[in-house]
Amino acid sequence: MNIVYLKYAAAVAKAGSLSKAAEELAVAQPNLSRAIKELEKELDITIFDRKPKGIVLTPDGERLLSRGRLIIRDIEKLETEFKNKGGEKAVFSLSAARADYIAEAFARFSRSLTRAARCEAYYKETNALRTLSNVLEKEYRLGIIRYAASYDKEAKEMLESKNLTCELIAEFRARITISKTSPLALSDEIKESDLANYTEVAYGDPYVPSVSLTEIKKEELPEGAERRIFVFERAGALRLVAENEEAYMFASPLSEATLSRYDLVQRVCKSPKKIYRDVLVYPKNYALTAQDKAFVTCLCEEKRKLFR
């Protein structure tokens, strides 16, 4: 069996489409498609079902990749052991909610890596569902997920069912983030009704584990807003709000440095639906490394600066 083709199949399964997988692998799509077909022919199975909205694994494909992913990880680990002859490499990986204080903590933590002889660090901002997938599939060692406090019971039950340790990092009321030049900036406190004539900037993937997407969208994205712009990247969202005085977004507290950099201000919103929890998650059988503990220390220190 061609291990490269097996890696390609795993990438396609994760991406859900040939085009996305080809882009992530930096491989021409026809070549990727040909490799999958050759693997299917070699094993005499069909790995994927082609659907109008993408491709999904067949039962044989599920069996192949459930074991194949373990083989891929073992091979990559073996390669790493022989390549890293200069000593064991320190690895830190975090998949986290989009939050200023988390990014600030990672930036502070990164300075300590200069003292490590060999190190790699990975930091990915994404939604809760993707973070859980990243941690459960062992692509990232640590995760920080965000969910509405009203879903605390459901979230904890789900995390327990997946054998994940969860530690509360922060609970906060989301703040209305606006340009300094916005008319809303004249008020110290803003009611949701004051936002009726403004455009909301929101992340397009408001997923909460174990709760239906329909229910989440109904609460997180109520029908009251006439105009919305959906984004998936934090810096782009902040720039968008900064450049449009008729736009706003709900966000966790921002540092003075970030507010100054983007010419933004934040105001209080008393909505009871806008209280959130950020929770650190990792497998119960995982022992935190020295790097993990150093990051958590930075995280708690940054949180204390902003969540007063």
Short mmCIF file of N, CA and C in Angstrom, two decimals, residues 13 214 239 288:
data_model
loop_
_atom_site.label_atom_id
_atom_site.label_comp_id
_atom_site.label_asym_id
_atom_site.label_seq_id
_atom_site.Cartn_x
_atom_site.Cartn_y
_atom_site.Cartn_z
N ALA A 13 -10.86 12.94 3.51
CA ALA A 13 -11.92 12.66 4.49
C ALA A 13 -12.09 13.81 5.46
N THR A 214 -29.47 24.81 14.72
CA THR A 214 -30.66 25.65 14.59
C THR A 214 -30.92 26.41 15.88
N ARG A 239 -10.83 44.69 11.92
CA ARG A 239 -10.57 45.71 10.91
C ARG A 239 -11.87 46.17 10.27
N LEU A 288 -0.11 17.15 31.30
CA LEU A 288 0.37 18.44 30.82
C LEU A 288 1.90 18.50 30.86
#
